[in-house]
């Protein structure tokens, strides 16, 4: 299995790049945001609880998303690998992902982080909000809160993977296809080297 964590703040392009990556590498896309929105559409108790937090740009409790990922891994045991999009968002989630993947005899190959500044994120998400129907895209206050939550609760997860020499950061501003080529080159180096990290592509995590 080849498992990739696609990382970055809200609006960085994780979903956009995931769509291209699953087509190229035949991986299963696991987006906790998409899984939660599906629960909201179904009107499940989990969805109702999650909706209040998501609409305000706050994180859903760890045990909820860890449980969803555990089920998804179990239901996709034959997959060639996974792209994790929007998960893990806390160190607790990262530790749980390692444990869950180990139970399936596999591990995270690498984390690839898309770096995009806050003003560009706000511009992108306000633009998407005109058509997405996502309540958390509708106003600047909620979008900036999502960015703040990312900076205070999620950004530190990069350090978890850097400590395992699995962290790669790249510029998430520019043409979608050019960013995709950059991501692909990192994945290709990983696949060629087995689980070894390609040293040339690795950068230190910013504090
Ligand atoms: P989630 O659904 O994961 O949303 P997010 O991380 O806030 O980010 P987005 O999905 O909005 O952005 P993206 O990076 O996928 O960018 P996209 O490709 O869409 O999470 C939503 C909520 O669910 C959270 O706030 C939380 O409440 C909850 N949640 C989810 N996971 C959780 C977890 N693990 N733990 C706890 N709670 C969790 O692109 C954005 C826009 O930019 C699009 O319009 C796109 O067309 C455009 N764009 C993309 N690339 C480019 C480019 N290169 N140039 C210009 N525009 C671009
Ligand atoms: Mg997304």
Coordinates of C-alpha atoms and ligand atoms in Angstrom, one line a residue:
X1 CA 0.0 0.0 0.0
X2 CA 1.1 3.6 -0.7
X3 CA -0.5 6.0 1.7
X4 CA -0.2 9.8 1.3
X5 CA -1.3 12.5 3.7
X6 CA -2.2 15.7 1.7
X7 CA -1.9 18.6 4.2
X8 CA -2.6 22.3 4.2
X9 CA -4.9 25.0 5.4
X10 CA -8.6 25.4 4.3
X11 CA -8.6 26.2 0.6
X12 CA -5.0 25.1 0.0
X13 CA -6.1 22.8 -2.8
X14 CA -6.2 19.4 -1.0
X15 CA -9.5 18.3 -2.7
X16 CA -8.5 19.7 -6.1
X17 CA -5.2 17.8 -6.1
X18 CA -6.7 14.7 -4.6
X19 CA -9.0 14.3 -7.6
X20 CA -6.0 14.3 -9.9
X21 CA -4.0 12.0 -7.7
X22 CA -6.6 9.3 -7.4
X23 CA -6.9 9.2 -11.2
X24 CA -3.1 8.9 -11.7
X25 CA -2.2 6.5 -8.8
X26 CA -5.5 4.6 -8.3
X27 CA -5.6 5.4 -4.6
X28 CA -8.7 5.7 -2.5
X29 CA -9.5 9.3 -1.5
X30 CA -10.5 9.6 2.2
X31 CA -11.6 13.2 3.0
X32 CA -13.0 13.5 6.6
X33 CA -14.7 16.7 5.5
X34 CA -16.5 14.9 2.6
X35 CA -17.4 12.0 4.9
X36 CA -18.8 14.4 7.5
X37 CA -20.8 16.3 4.9
X38 CA -22.3 12.9 3.7
X39 CA -23.4 12.3 7.3
X40 CA -25.1 15.7 7.4
X41 CA -26.9 15.0 4.1
X42 CA -28.1 11.7 5.5
X43 CA -29.3 13.5 8.7
X44 CA -27.6 11.0 11.1
X45 CA -27.0 12.0 14.8
X46 CA -23.3 12.2 14.0
X47 CA -24.0 14.6 11.1
X48 CA -26.2 16.8 13.3
X49 CA -23.5 17.1 15.9
X50 CA -20.8 17.7 13.3
X51 CA -22.8 20.3 11.4
X52 CA -22.9 22.8 14.3
X53 CA -19.1 22.7 14.7
X54 CA -18.3 22.6 10.9
X55 CA -20.6 25.6 10.2
X56 CA -18.6 27.6 12.7
X57 CA -15.2 26.4 11.4
X58 CA -14.4 24.4 14.5
X59 CA -12.9 20.9 14.6
X60 CA -15.2 17.9 15.2
X61 CA -14.0 15.7 18.1
X62 CA -11.1 13.4 17.5
X63 CA -13.0 10.2 18.3
X64 CA -15.6 11.0 15.7
X65 CA -13.2 11.3 12.8
X66 CA -10.9 8.5 14.0
X67 CA -13.9 6.2 14.0
X68 CA -14.9 7.2 10.5
X69 CA -11.4 6.6 9.2
X70 CA -11.2 3.2 11.0
X71 CA -14.4 2.1 9.2
X72 CA -13.2 3.4 5.9
X73 CA -9.9 1.5 6.1
X74 CA -11.8 -1.6 7.1
X75 CA -14.2 -1.2 4.1
X76 CA -11.4 -0.7 1.6
X77 CA -8.9 -3.4 2.6
X78 CA -8.2 -4.2 -1.0
X79 CA -7.1 -0.7 -1.9
X80 CA -3.7 0.0 -3.4
X81 CA -3.4 2.9 -0.9
X82 CA -5.1 6.0 0.4
X83 CA -4.9 9.7 0.0
X84 CA -5.9 11.2 3.4
X85 CA -7.3 14.7 2.8
X86 CA -8.1 16.9 5.9
X87 CA -7.0 14.1 8.2
X88 CA -5.1 13.9 10.5
X89 CA -5.7 17.4 12.0
X90 CA -4.4 16.8 15.5
X91 CA -1.5 14.9 16.9
X92 CA -4.0 12.5 18.5
X93 CA -5.5 11.8 15.0
X94 CA -2.0 11.3 13.6
X95 CA -1.1 8.7 16.3
X96 CA -4.4 6.9 15.7
X97 CA -3.8 6.8 12.0
X98 CA -0.4 5.2 12.5
X99 CA -2.0 2.6 14.8
X100 CA -4.9 1.9 12.4
X101 CA -2.6 1.5 9.4
X102 CA -0.3 -0.8 11.4
X103 CA -3.3 -3.0 12.1
X104 CA -3.6 -3.3 8.3
X105 CA 0.1 -4.0 7.9
X106 CA 0.9 -0.6 6.4
X107 CA 2.0 2.9 7.2
X108 CA 2.0 6.5 6.0
X109 CA 4.6 6.9 3.1
X110 CA 4.7 10.7 3.3
X111 CA 2.9 13.9 4.1
X112 CA 2.8 16.5 1.4
X113 CA 1.9 20.0 2.6
X114 CA 0.5 22.8 0.3
X115 CA 1.6 26.2 1.5
X116 CA -0.8 29.1 0.7
X117 CA -1.0 32.4 2.5
X118 CA -4.1 33.5 4.4
X119 CA -5.3 36.3 2.0
X120 CA -5.2 33.9 -1.0
X121 CA -7.1 31.3 1.1
X122 CA -9.8 33.8 1.9
X123 CA -10.1 34.9 -1.7
X124 CA -10.4 31.3 -2.9
X125 CA -13.0 30.2 -0.3
X126 CA -15.2 33.3 -0.7
X127 CA -15.1 32.6 -4.4
X128 CA -16.1 29.0 -4.0
X129 CA -18.7 30.0 -1.5
X130 CA -20.8 31.5 -4.3
X131 CA -21.5 28.0 -5.6
X132 CA -20.4 25.4 -3.0
X133 CA -23.4 25.8 -0.7
X134 CA -21.0 25.2 2.2
X135 CA -22.0 27.3 5.2
X136 CA -18.3 27.5 6.3
X137 CA -17.4 29.2 3.0
X138 CA -20.1 31.9 3.3
X139 CA -18.4 34.7 5.2
X140 CA -14.9 36.0 5.9
X141 CA -15.2 35.7 9.7
X142 CA -15.8 31.9 9.5
X143 CA -13.2 31.4 6.8
X144 CA -10.6 33.3 8.9
X145 CA -11.6 31.2 12.0
X146 CA -10.9 28.0 10.0
X147 CA -7.5 29.4 9.2
X148 CA -6.9 30.3 12.8
X149 CA -8.0 26.8 13.9
X150 CA -5.6 25.3 11.4
X151 CA -2.7 27.5 12.7
X152 CA -3.3 26.7 16.4
X153 CA -4.5 23.1 16.3
X154 CA -3.5 21.5 13.1
X155 CA -0.2 23.0 11.8
X156 CA 1.8 21.2 14.5
X157 CA 0.9 17.8 12.9
X158 CA 3.6 18.6 10.3
X159 CA 6.1 18.2 13.1
X160 CA 4.8 14.7 13.8
X161 CA 5.7 13.6 10.3
X162 CA 8.9 15.6 10.1
X163 CA 10.2 13.7 13.1
X164 CA 9.6 10.5 11.0
X165 CA 11.4 12.1 8.0
X166 CA 8.1 11.9 6.0
X167 CA 7.3 15.6 5.6
X168 CA 7.4 17.6 2.3
X169 CA 6.2 21.2 1.8
X170 CA 5.6 22.9 -1.5
X171 CA 4.2 26.1 -2.8
X172 CA 0.4 25.7 -3.3
X173 CA 0.1 28.9 -5.3
X174 CA 0.2 28.7 -9.1
X175 CA -1.3 26.6 -11.8
X176 CA -3.2 23.5 -10.6
X177 CA -1.3 21.3 -13.1
X178 CA 2.1 22.6 -12.1
X179 CA 1.4 21.9 -8.5
X180 CA 0.1 18.4 -9.4
X181 CA 3.4 17.7 -11.3
X182 CA 5.3 18.8 -8.2
X183 CA 3.3 16.5 -5.9
X184 CA 3.6 13.6 -8.4
X185 CA 7.4 14.0 -8.5
X186 CA 7.5 13.6 -4.7
X187 CA 5.2 10.5 -4.8
X188 CA 7.2 9.0 -7.6
X189 CA 10.5 9.4 -5.7
X190 CA 8.9 7.7 -2.7
X191 CA 7.5 4.8 -4.7
X192 CA 10.9 4.4 -6.4
X193 CA 12.7 4.4 -3.0
X194 CA 10.2 2.2 -1.2
X195 CA 9.5 3.7 2.2
X196 CA 12.8 5.7 2.2
X197 CA 12.3 9.5 2.2
X198 CA 13.9 11.3 -0.8
X199 CA 16.3 13.6 1.1
X200 CA 16.5 16.2 -1.7
X201 CA 12.8 16.9 -1.6
X202 CA 12.5 17.2 2.2
X203 CA 12.4 20.6 3.9
X204 CA 12.5 21.5 7.5
X205 CA 9.2 22.3 9.1
X206 CA 8.8 25.9 10.1
X207 CA 8.2 26.4 13.8
Ligands
LIG1 P1 -12.7 20.0 5.1 O1 -13.8 19.6 4.2 O2 -11.5 19.2 5.2 O3 -12.3 21.5 4.6 P2 -11.0 22.4 4.7 O4 -9.7 21.7 5.2 O5 -11.4 23.5 5.6 O6 -10.6 22.9 3.3 P3 -11.4 22.8 2.0 O7 -11.9 21.5 1.7 O8 -12.3 24.0 2.0 O9 -10.1 23.2 1.0 P4 -9.1 22.3 0.2 O10 -7.8 22.4 0.7 O11 -9.7 20.9 -0.1 O12 -9.2 23.1 -1.2 P5 -10.0 22.9 -2.5 O13 -9.2 21.9 -3.4 O14 -11.4 22.6 -2.2 O15 -13.2 20.3 6.5 C1 -14.4 21.0 6.8 C2 -14.7 20.9 8.3 O16 -15.0 19.6 8.7 C3 -13.6 21.4 9.2 O17 -13.6 22.8 9.4 C4 -14.0 20.6 10.5 O18 -15.1 21.2 11.2 C5 -14.5 19.3 10.0 N1 -13.4 18.3 9.8 C6 -12.9 17.7 8.7 N2 -11.9 16.9 8.9 C7 -11.7 16.9 10.3 C8 -10.8 16.3 11.1 N3 -9.8 15.5 10.7 N4 -10.8 16.6 12.5 C9 -11.8 17.4 13.0 N5 -12.7 18.0 12.2 C10 -12.7 17.8 10.9 O19 -9.8 24.3 -3.2 C11 -10.5 25.4 -2.6 C12 -10.8 26.4 -3.7 O20 -9.6 26.9 -4.3 C13 -11.7 25.8 -4.8 O21 -12.5 26.8 -5.3 C14 -10.6 25.5 -5.9 O22 -11.1 25.5 -7.2 C15 -9.6 26.6 -5.7 N6 -8.2 26.2 -6.0 C16 -7.6 25.0 -5.8 N7 -6.3 25.0 -6.2 C17 -6.1 26.3 -6.7 C18 -5.0 26.9 -7.3 N8 -3.8 26.3 -7.5 N9 -5.1 28.2 -7.7 C19 -6.3 28.9 -7.6 N10 -7.4 28.3 -7.0 C20 -7.3 27.0 -6.6
LIG2 MG1 -11.3 19.8 0.8

